[in-house]
XYZ file of C-alpha atoms in Angstrom:
698
model
C 48.418 150.625 114.278
C 46.677 153.977 113.861
C 43.351 153.679 111.981
C 41.291 156.670 110.829
C 37.611 156.042 111.660
C 34.545 158.224 111.191
C 32.482 159.341 114.153
C 28.927 157.951 114.095
C 26.283 160.647 113.212
C 22.816 160.810 114.699
C 20.580 158.119 113.265
C 23.742 156.389 111.954
C 23.666 152.994 110.315
C 25.196 149.772 111.802
C 28.640 150.280 110.295
C 28.682 153.827 111.592
C 27.914 152.504 115.073
C 30.496 149.733 114.759
C 33.318 152.023 113.740
C 32.252 154.568 116.354
C 32.392 151.851 119.022
C 35.764 150.801 117.691
C 36.958 154.401 117.987
C 36.149 154.501 121.681
C 37.532 150.959 122.269
C 34.123 149.423 122.820
C 35.339 146.231 121.263
C 32.448 144.022 122.341
C 29.855 146.229 120.634
C 32.019 146.793 117.598
C 32.695 143.076 117.205
C 29.009 142.205 117.573
C 27.977 144.658 114.863
C 30.841 143.696 112.500
C 29.882 140.035 112.664
C 26.227 140.911 111.904
C 27.259 143.112 108.943
C 29.727 140.583 107.494
C 27.287 139.307 104.895
C 26.168 142.799 103.810
C 29.487 144.670 103.974
C 32.174 141.943 104.188
C 35.219 144.052 103.344
C 34.480 146.695 105.981
C 33.317 144.152 108.589
C 36.342 141.882 108.247
C 38.586 144.886 108.217
C 37.080 146.030 111.514
C 37.409 142.513 112.973
C 41.115 142.527 111.952
C 41.619 145.875 113.693
C 40.058 144.486 116.894
C 42.196 141.290 116.744
C 45.288 143.373 116.061
C 44.992 145.517 119.205
C 46.504 144.235 122.429
C 44.092 146.140 124.705
C 41.163 143.770 124.288
C 40.444 140.106 124.949
C 40.066 139.382 121.252
C 43.722 140.173 120.523
C 45.284 137.457 118.353
C 47.803 137.869 115.562
C 46.544 134.869 113.580
C 42.982 136.195 113.629
C 44.195 139.677 112.749
C 45.819 138.255 109.650
C 42.934 135.921 108.757
C 40.366 138.726 109.001
C 42.371 141.158 106.907
C 42.886 138.548 104.230
C 39.075 138.047 104.136
C 38.687 141.799 103.919
C 41.188 141.951 101.080
C 39.377 139.202 99.174
C 35.975 140.862 99.722
C 37.263 144.299 98.744
C 38.810 142.889 95.580
C 35.501 141.215 94.643
C 33.259 144.169 95.625
C 31.439 146.424 93.186
C 32.603 149.992 92.838
C 29.503 151.146 94.721
C 30.399 148.984 97.690
C 34.026 150.108 97.567
C 32.864 153.727 97.510
C 30.544 153.067 100.421
C 33.135 151.457 102.698
C 35.752 154.011 101.837
C 33.840 156.518 104.004
C 35.041 154.355 106.938
C 38.624 154.458 105.746
C 38.494 150.971 104.246
C 40.387 151.012 100.982
C 43.295 149.162 99.359
C 45.923 151.228 101.169
C 44.324 150.663 104.550
C 43.981 146.954 103.934
C 47.679 146.664 102.933
C 48.671 148.635 106.015
C 46.628 146.286 108.193
C 48.275 143.332 106.520
C 51.701 144.719 107.397
C 50.512 145.184 110.952
C 49.372 141.560 111.092
C 52.693 140.383 109.639
C 54.632 142.300 112.301
C 52.426 141.050 115.133
C 52.900 137.454 114.078
C 56.650 137.904 113.481
C 57.169 139.462 116.893
C 55.265 136.607 118.503
C 57.249 133.952 116.615
C 60.553 135.543 117.573
C 59.524 135.776 121.219
C 58.640 132.082 121.292
C 61.667 131.260 119.106
C 60.842 127.616 118.426
C 60.723 125.573 115.282
C 56.967 125.143 115.745
C 56.463 128.879 116.145
C 58.344 129.690 112.960
C 56.651 126.864 111.090
C 53.265 128.177 112.145
C 54.183 131.685 111.109
C 55.342 130.508 107.687
C 52.186 128.480 107.142
C 49.865 131.164 108.521
C 51.418 134.349 107.168
C 52.098 132.983 103.720
C 52.578 136.318 101.968
C 54.552 137.983 104.783
C 57.894 139.534 103.858
C 59.246 137.888 107.035
C 58.558 134.358 105.757
C 62.057 134.052 104.253
C 63.725 135.148 107.461
C 61.444 132.902 109.471
C 62.446 129.953 107.296
C 66.147 130.740 107.807
C 65.783 130.907 111.575
C 63.567 127.832 111.678
C 66.016 125.855 109.536
C 68.898 126.959 111.755
C 67.084 125.819 114.901
C 66.113 122.534 113.280
C 69.679 121.927 112.175
C 71.001 122.702 115.651
C 68.580 120.129 117.048
C 69.763 117.592 114.500
C 73.390 118.311 115.384
C 72.589 117.984 119.060
C 71.073 114.553 118.443
C 73.828 113.782 115.912
C 72.219 110.683 114.437
C 71.537 109.659 110.876
C 67.808 109.618 111.680
C 67.938 113.227 112.844
C 69.878 114.455 109.809
C 67.662 112.554 107.382
C 64.525 113.962 109.024
C 65.979 117.461 108.689
C 66.775 116.969 105.009
C 63.358 115.489 104.280
C 61.545 118.314 106.050
C 63.720 121.256 105.004
C 65.138 120.415 101.572
C 65.637 124.126 100.749
C 67.563 124.991 103.926
C 70.980 126.549 103.485
C 72.328 123.908 105.916
C 71.432 121.113 103.510
C 75.023 120.623 102.303
C 76.401 120.354 105.811
C 73.493 118.176 106.862
C 74.200 115.777 104.006
C 77.862 115.631 105.014
C 76.938 114.968 108.618
C 74.352 112.416 107.534
C 77.037 110.498 105.640
C 79.334 110.620 108.649
C 76.555 109.506 111.007
C 75.580 106.613 108.735
C 79.240 105.552 108.657
C 79.652 105.921 112.395
C 76.463 104.080 113.289
C 76.942 101.333 110.718
C 80.455 100.569 111.942
C 80.087 101.135 115.671
C 80.923 97.459 116.321
C 84.341 98.161 114.817
C 84.715 94.699 113.352
C 85.496 93.589 109.831
C 81.932 92.504 109.085
C 80.550 95.932 110.017
C 82.890 97.809 107.686
C 82.276 95.418 104.787
C 78.518 95.633 105.307
C 78.710 99.434 105.247
C 80.615 99.383 101.938
C 78.054 97.045 100.404
C 74.983 98.947 101.647
C 76.266 102.497 101.106
C 78.493 102.420 98.002
C 77.948 106.133 97.286
C 78.817 107.282 100.798
C 82.048 109.319 100.783
C 83.185 107.433 103.878
C 83.539 104.245 101.842
C 87.250 105.016 101.432
C 87.663 105.195 105.198
C 85.744 101.945 105.570
C 88.017 100.354 102.966
C 91.015 101.565 104.950
C 89.625 99.897 108.075
C 88.861 96.683 106.189
C 92.453 96.755 104.974
C 93.865 97.246 108.465
C 91.625 94.654 110.099
C 92.317 92.137 107.338
C 96.095 92.553 107.642
C 96.851 92.961 111.370
C 100.149 91.091 111.076
C 100.954 92.627 107.688
C 101.941 89.240 106.303
C 102.001 88.168 102.669
C 99.228 85.647 103.300
C 97.012 88.324 104.859
C 97.591 90.781 102.019
C 96.878 88.146 99.370
C 93.704 87.039 101.138
C 92.625 90.689 101.311
C 93.131 91.113 97.551
C 91.031 88.036 96.794
C 88.257 89.029 99.187
C 88.093 92.716 98.168
C 88.617 92.926 94.386
C 87.101 96.424 94.101
C 88.838 98.005 97.102
C 90.823 101.213 96.684
C 93.555 99.554 98.787
C 94.399 96.874 96.224
C 97.429 98.725 94.912
C 98.812 99.194 98.401
C 98.212 95.530 99.223
C 99.979 94.359 96.075
C 102.945 96.622 96.755
C 103.087 95.411 100.355
C 103.271 91.804 99.138
C 105.991 92.725 96.679
C 107.976 94.691 99.271
C 107.898 91.828 101.739
C 108.482 89.051 99.253
C 111.409 90.794 97.592
C 112.823 92.581 100.604
C 116.321 91.449 99.707
C 115.727 92.797 96.188
C 117.545 89.875 94.617
C 116.973 88.563 91.116
C 116.031 85.154 92.454
C 113.303 86.432 94.747
C 111.886 88.747 92.078
C 111.714 85.797 89.679
C 110.035 83.580 92.273
C 107.622 86.372 93.133
C 106.440 86.714 89.544
C 106.029 82.956 89.263
C 103.933 82.834 92.423
C 101.950 86.017 91.687
C 101.606 86.241 87.891
C 98.638 88.589 88.297
C 100.853 91.299 89.883
C 99.729 94.532 88.153
C 103.005 96.499 88.146
C 105.220 94.317 85.984
C 107.045 97.239 84.336
C 108.237 98.476 87.725
C 109.250 94.935 88.595
C 111.439 94.747 85.499
C 113.237 97.932 86.551
C 113.700 96.534 90.039
C 115.169 93.392 88.532
C 117.803 95.463 86.782
C 118.580 97.365 89.971
C 118.661 94.152 91.986
C 121.449 92.901 89.765
C 123.721 95.673 90.992
C 126.289 94.918 93.664
C 126.839 98.172 95.545
C 129.763 99.015 97.804
C 130.225 102.018 100.136
C 132.917 104.452 99.000
C 134.294 107.661 100.488
C 135.101 110.886 98.694
C 136.135 114.127 100.402
C 134.958 112.752 103.721
C 131.464 111.851 102.434
C 130.062 108.414 101.635
C 128.172 107.029 98.650
C 128.040 103.775 96.680
C 129.820 102.298 93.664
C 129.098 99.126 91.692
C 131.549 96.233 91.516
C 133.195 97.791 88.480
C 134.037 100.929 90.449
C 131.365 103.124 88.805
C 129.641 105.661 91.019
C 125.965 104.749 91.451
C 124.944 106.837 94.450
C 126.742 110.121 95.017
C 128.908 110.578 98.093
C 126.722 112.916 100.164
C 126.328 110.985 103.412
C 128.239 111.261 106.679
C 128.397 107.475 106.849
C 127.012 104.562 104.864
C 126.442 100.948 105.855
C 126.697 98.060 103.372
C 123.441 97.075 101.728
C 121.445 94.448 103.582
C 118.916 93.202 101.092
C 117.213 96.063 99.314
C 118.230 98.875 101.651
C 121.221 100.412 103.405
C 121.370 102.632 106.460
C 122.938 106.049 105.915
C 123.622 109.124 108.030
C 123.091 112.791 107.233
C 123.118 115.860 109.486
C 123.488 113.663 112.535
C 120.390 111.630 111.652
C 119.811 108.109 110.362
C 117.599 106.724 107.594
C 117.749 104.246 104.731
C 118.028 104.279 100.952
C 117.408 101.671 98.273
C 119.775 100.584 95.526
C 118.689 103.413 93.267
C 119.658 105.950 95.935
C 116.065 106.832 96.780
C 115.382 107.593 100.434
C 113.106 104.903 101.850
C 113.148 105.664 105.558
C 113.375 109.416 106.046
C 116.786 110.462 107.318
C 115.423 112.054 110.465
C 115.868 109.472 113.222
C 118.467 109.005 115.935
C 118.413 105.260 115.364
C 116.927 102.805 112.863
C 117.151 99.058 113.519
C 117.419 96.278 110.979
C 113.968 95.107 109.871
C 112.097 92.200 111.456
C 108.990 90.962 109.635
C 109.261 93.966 107.351
C 109.251 96.487 110.216
C 112.117 98.561 111.636
C 112.068 100.268 114.999
C 112.925 103.973 114.855
C 113.864 106.330 117.684
C 114.019 110.103 117.903
C 114.531 112.217 121.021
C 113.526 109.347 123.285
C 110.333 108.568 121.371
C 110.100 105.201 119.633
C 107.903 103.936 116.797
C 108.325 101.748 113.724
C 108.396 102.077 109.949
C 107.568 99.500 107.297
C 109.878 98.560 104.470
C 108.502 101.463 102.452
C 109.580 103.899 105.169
C 106.018 104.659 106.240
C 105.571 105.318 109.947
C 103.173 102.503 110.833
C 103.682 102.557 114.600
C 103.342 106.112 115.972
C 106.256 107.456 117.997
C 104.473 107.465 121.332
C 106.431 104.706 123.057
C 109.608 104.628 125.141
C 110.642 101.325 123.602
C 109.466 98.981 120.851
C 110.897 95.487 120.478
C 111.353 93.164 117.539
C 108.191 92.035 115.773
C 107.504 88.315 115.880
C 104.270 86.786 114.659
C 102.925 90.283 114.076
C 103.443 91.400 117.688
C 106.154 93.377 119.480
C 106.563 94.427 123.064
C 106.368 98.167 123.728
C 106.930 100.433 126.695
C 104.574 103.273 127.560
C 104.714 105.307 130.754
C 107.142 102.805 132.226
C 104.866 99.804 131.640
C 105.098 97.091 128.997
C 102.468 95.556 126.748
C 102.236 94.330 123.171
C 101.256 96.089 119.965
C 100.601 94.925 116.427
C 102.447 96.175 113.374
C 100.202 99.243 113.214
C 100.774 100.342 116.790
C 97.407 99.159 118.117
C 97.405 97.828 121.666
C 96.821 94.072 121.551
C 97.910 93.030 125.043
C 97.458 95.651 127.815
C 100.420 97.500 129.310
C 100.391 95.658 132.611
C 103.976 94.386 132.859
C 107.229 95.635 134.391
C 109.166 94.223 131.436
C 108.438 92.016 128.459
C 110.297 89.924 125.902
C 109.897 89.049 122.235
C 107.442 86.316 121.291
C 109.122 83.052 120.383
C 106.925 80.241 119.088
C 103.853 82.055 120.334
C 105.128 82.533 123.906
C 106.706 85.603 125.512
C 108.412 86.057 128.874
C 106.945 88.881 130.988
C 107.721 90.400 134.362
C 105.257 91.537 136.980
C 106.169 92.784 140.454
C 109.758 91.591 140.048
C 108.788 88.019 139.110
C 108.808 86.400 135.686
C 106.262 84.248 133.874
C 104.965 83.798 130.326
C 101.925 84.657 128.202
C 100.514 83.547 124.855
C 99.669 85.796 121.888
C 96.198 86.451 123.320
C 97.689 87.782 126.546
C 96.610 84.715 128.521
C 98.993 83.872 131.366
C 100.347 80.368 130.760
C 103.150 80.586 133.349
C 102.274 82.542 136.460
C 104.903 85.192 137.330
C 106.681 83.390 140.175
C 110.274 82.930 139.004
C 113.415 85.039 139.338
C 114.244 84.247 135.702
C 112.526 82.527 132.770
C 114.639 81.767 129.708
C 111.847 81.425 127.129
C 110.648 78.612 124.917
C 112.347 77.527 121.738
C 110.502 75.389 119.191
C 109.204 72.278 120.921
C 111.536 72.746 123.891
C 111.353 73.377 127.592
C 112.385 76.575 129.324
C 114.941 76.956 132.057
C 113.688 78.847 135.124
C 115.378 80.039 138.289
C 113.985 80.696 141.747
C 115.839 81.236 145.014
C 119.133 80.385 143.312
C 117.946 77.036 141.965
C 117.246 76.096 138.344
C 114.670 73.740 136.829
C 112.734 73.182 133.608
C 109.096 73.912 132.785
C 106.925 73.032 129.802
C 105.183 75.614 127.566
C 102.081 74.952 129.701
C 103.862 75.925 132.907
C 104.216 72.372 134.196
C 107.424 71.757 136.162
C 109.252 68.996 134.261
C 112.534 69.206 136.155
C 112.264 70.366 139.785
C 114.166 73.527 140.716
C 116.984 71.735 142.484
C 120.023 72.373 140.310
C 122.616 75.136 140.470
C 122.800 75.174 136.659
C 121.131 73.523 133.680
C 122.744 73.902 130.264
C 121.119 74.048 126.859
C 119.985 70.805 125.272
C 122.266 69.354 122.611
C 122.096 65.808 121.270
C 119.012 65.414 123.473
C 120.914 66.050 126.722
C 121.541 69.022 128.991
C 124.327 69.610 131.497
C 123.230 69.872 135.149
C 125.289 70.980 138.145
C 124.397 70.106 141.725
C 126.441 70.181 144.906
C 129.763 70.216 143.079
C 128.867 67.407 140.689
C 127.977 67.314 136.992
C 125.543 65.041 135.184
C 123.210 65.155 132.189
C 119.430 64.988 131.934
C 117.265 64.067 128.954
C 114.336 66.097 127.640
C 111.971 64.270 129.980
C 114.004 65.530 132.927
C 115.482 62.157 133.890
C 119.188 61.832 134.733
C 120.688 59.948 131.802
C 124.264 60.525 132.953
C 124.487 60.440 136.760
C 125.939 63.262 138.868
C 129.379 61.688 139.136
C 131.686 64.144 137.370
C 133.446 67.123 138.892
C 131.978 70.627 138.553
C 135.282 72.161 137.498
C 135.606 75.940 137.038
C 134.035 77.048 133.767
C 132.227 73.754 133.182
C 129.046 75.611 132.233
C 130.961 76.952 129.223
C 132.672 73.787 127.986
C 130.602 70.933 129.426
C 127.726 70.796 126.917
C 127.371 68.000 124.385
C 128.734 68.593 120.874
C 128.582 66.094 118.016
C 127.547 63.324 120.397
C 130.304 63.905 122.987
C 130.789 66.069 126.082
C 133.874 67.077 128.019
C 133.896 66.084 131.688
C 136.418 66.089 134.521
C 137.304 63.347 136.947
C 140.060 63.591 139.571
C 141.262 66.807 137.961
C 141.676 65.282 134.496
C 139.508 65.794 131.429
C 137.934 63.187 129.181
C 135.052 62.826 126.721
C 131.873 60.817 127.258
C 129.145 59.776 124.832
C 125.387 60.210 125.336
C 125.300 56.962 127.302
C 127.794 58.364 129.781
C 130.543 56.027 128.583
C 134.114 57.259 128.398
C 135.252 57.809 124.819
C 138.518 59.492 125.828
C 140.452 58.407 128.870
C 140.624 60.934 131.695
C 144.268 61.820 131.152
C 144.103 65.314 129.642
C 144.316 68.718 131.278
C 141.968 70.246 128.681
C 140.006 69.172 125.623
C 138.699 71.333 122.793
C 135.372 71.035 120.911
C 134.879 67.661 119.218
C 133.438 69.071 115.981
C 135.723 67.467 113.402
C 137.722 64.343 112.676
C 140.356 65.480 115.167
C 139.768 66.692 118.688
C 142.183 69.179 120.343
C 143.664 67.755 123.554
C 146.071 69.269 126.071
C 148.630 67.304 128.030
C 151.743 68.372 129.864
C 151.136 72.009 128.942
C 150.998 71.389 125.196
C 148.217 70.845 122.714
C 147.886 68.077 120.188
C 145.059 66.140 118.545
C 143.356 62.813 119.096
C 140.935 60.954 116.858
C 137.299 60.578 117.893
C 138.117 57.361 119.706
C 140.644 59.088 121.938
C 143.787 57.884 120.244
C 146.478 60.578 120.348
C 147.774 60.910 116.800
C 150.990 62.743 117.497
C 152.912 64.203 120.371
C 151.497 67.355 121.826
C 153.620 70.164 120.454
C 151.418 73.251 120.087
C 150.887 76.081 122.524
C 147.249 76.495 121.360
C 144.945 74.404 119.202
C 141.447 75.078 117.926
C 138.538 72.978 116.723
C 138.509 71.625 113.197
C 136.535 73.600 110.592
C 136.111 72.354 107.049
C 138.785 69.737 107.527
C 141.354 72.227 108.900
C 142.321 73.283 112.381
C 144.251 76.339 113.461
C 147.286 75.836 115.673
C 149.814 78.108 117.340
C 153.446 77.392 118.054
C 155.207 80.137 119.940
C 154.049 83.407 118.381
C 152.973 82.010 115.044
C 149.867 80.370 113.613
C 149.391 77.652 111.015
C 146.878 75.036 109.799
C 146.793 71.256 110.050
C 144.524 68.810 108.201
C 142.616 65.816 109.568
C 145.758 63.677 109.416
C 147.701 66.084 111.563
C 149.808 67.325 108.675
C 150.738 71.004 108.730
C 149.314 72.123 105.411
C 150.127 75.739 106.309
C 153.288 76.084 108.404
C 153.168 78.079 111.624
C 154.578 81.293 110.224
C 151.736 83.823 110.493
C 151.456 86.439 113.228
C 147.647 86.202 112.966
C 145.362 83.692 111.313
C 141.545 83.715 111.445
C 138.901 81.813 109.477
C 137.067 83.718 106.759
C 134.255 82.568 104.503
C 134.482 80.645 101.251
C 137.380 78.472 102.465
C 139.774 81.394 102.910
C 141.746 82.609 105.917
C 142.676 86.114 107.009
C 146.407 86.143 107.581
C 148.991 88.658 108.813
C 152.763 88.746 108.692
C 155.251 91.477 109.512
C 154.660 92.847 106.000
C 150.898 93.229 106.391
C 147.501 91.530 106.171
C 145.883 89.594 103.325
C 144.118 86.328 102.477
C 145.347 82.764 101.970
C 143.531 79.604 100.902
C 143.439 76.270 102.743
C 146.790 75.282 101.280
C 148.523 78.491 102.295
C 148.470 80.004 98.821
C 148.286 83.797 98.931
C 145.003 84.934 97.397
C 145.304 88.581 98.465
C 148.837 89.903 98.979
C 149.792 90.314 102.633
C 150.693 93.971 102.253
C 147.745 95.853 103.706
C 147.111 97.443 107.081
C 143.839 95.555 107.241
C 141.778 93.297 104.990
C 138.296 91.752 105.069
C 136.460 89.411 102.741
C 133.209 90.805 101.295
C 132.389 88.111 98.763
C 134.110 85.048 97.377
C 135.657 87.269 94.723
C 135.983 90.631 96.478
C 137.913 92.012 99.428
C 138.045 95.348 101.197
C 141.533 96.550 102.113
C 142.906 99.486 104.083
C 146.148 101.398 103.979
C 147.027 104.752 105.501
C 143.467 104.853 106.882
C 142.170 104.868 103.295
C 140.129 102.079 101.766
C 140.075 100.212 98.452
C 138.333 97.221 96.885
C 140.308 94.400 95.264
C 138.890 91.733 92.977
C 140.421 88.384 93.926
C 139.947 86.709 90.562
C 142.474 88.974 88.823
C 143.896 91.096 91.672
C 142.571 94.304 90.111
C 141.860 97.284 92.369
C 138.389 98.265 91.177
C 138.323 101.455 93.275
C 140.591 103.198 95.733
C 140.170 106.256 97.901
C 142.315 109.304 97.263
C 145.530 108.869 99.252
C 145.456 105.068 99.165
C 148.879 103.705 98.130
C 148.408 100.498 96.151
């Protein structure tokens, strides 16, 4: 800074000498005199000391001192008498000069702080140069640096320290947001249920409480079962996820959307909060909807023929429970009985639900949706299997593992292939060999077999190795050594075994209960299992039936024997079929070309080209006059003559006229019929056509 100083005259006083020395940069002399004159002429002396401290060409240069001295000078000048002010003005010390020196001190300190560029430097400047016009800028820069440090550390402690120290910083809002996030992150770093619940309890005002509640919800309902959802509701009465949990229970409980299940649901969960919606669902559930076609598009009508869902789809499946699969623009999705889209119609394939979850596929990517159509398993897999016990196998990058109903990996992707869990056990393949694991991923059967069937409830599993079959327990213990060519499924406590051309039967402990004495005839693995306490065997080329003790019930005189499921058993002799009672007594001469097992007291028979029905006495209750005859539900039979197809009852009475190109039974009182490639629905109780497609000739 340029300072105007007076030259010292001859016989000058001390201040004259001091300012003269200052003029010629004799800072040591000037400083010495100024300090001695500070009591007598404080404003001029401190001014001179500030000038010395504010010049960089002397050892006393220091911005802080420059500022401190000028502030003393300012205070002394303000307090001085007019005489003193007049006196020091001869040395250029006045209000204007003091203000100019202040500005110089401010600039020196500001330049120094910026060169150092640290939080401490800016803090010191702010505290030292209190009245500087640069204090605001210094605070901004300091706050920015402090916030960057806090972000670098990225901990709740760092953000809280920043907020406590710099409450006026412009970064306060962001710091508070980051503090909340850091508290959430640090409080829940264990990732378990207890951590998230503790966070909610300790930080109820934190905006991340909703995310914590979401995690509590997910962790509390990994299998997305009704029991899990209900337990969650009881344990978390103030959670924002209560509504979703209640709706999930309702969706699962009433997935068939029937009046009975809705009624039972309300009885079991009387506290359900959305009763008005439930009432509407009850009304909708009462509707019986049928696919119909109009102008090449499909929709749904009720059982009175009234249109309920407009015909806008390329195809429409019958309703299964609460939903039906439909197609639009080459894609597949589902709708409910009100016509509302549940699963977005955007997938290449949608499977029927298992445990409330349906697998969906699009362009080779597979995921899963819940019964509300929400994508709960992301589409990042090549395959997703059927959920069982809350787990499903999945394929990723050519390897198989297991995921839960939210797509989280539960069992690592370490297998070549994997099967669905059955009774808590799943078959897996590794390096071309098969074994089994439990729901925790623990290996309970080491991969060592060429094939493992899997474990049904309380049963053993068939396994094959080197062409031989045996049985193992769910613990991997070999119960039946791998010495057989075939082992059948257990029925009546026994399983067919084949070894070296002979057939016998083992019990569930693996012991031979029926010795290997019967012939392993062609196809025996298909017809040799026990049914209703008897099994078909062959001896010397003839067939007979044995009981579970291995005793002959039928003599070995037949060329073939049908399933022994009714009062009469089909038997073949001399190229013709007849029937014997369950003791092996032939009731009438064999006279049929084909004979089937007895169902509901009736058996289908064929003589020549025509079919009929006989009862348990052998009487033909329906003569052999039909070109086709097949069992339908509700005691009816699908029948066809030269005139067409229809339905008859067990006495041969025509229930649906045999005049259609095709017919199928939908319900006990409703049939679907086809003529000229057009469809119609006929009510069996009165024969009324409730709806027919344009072009159908009734």
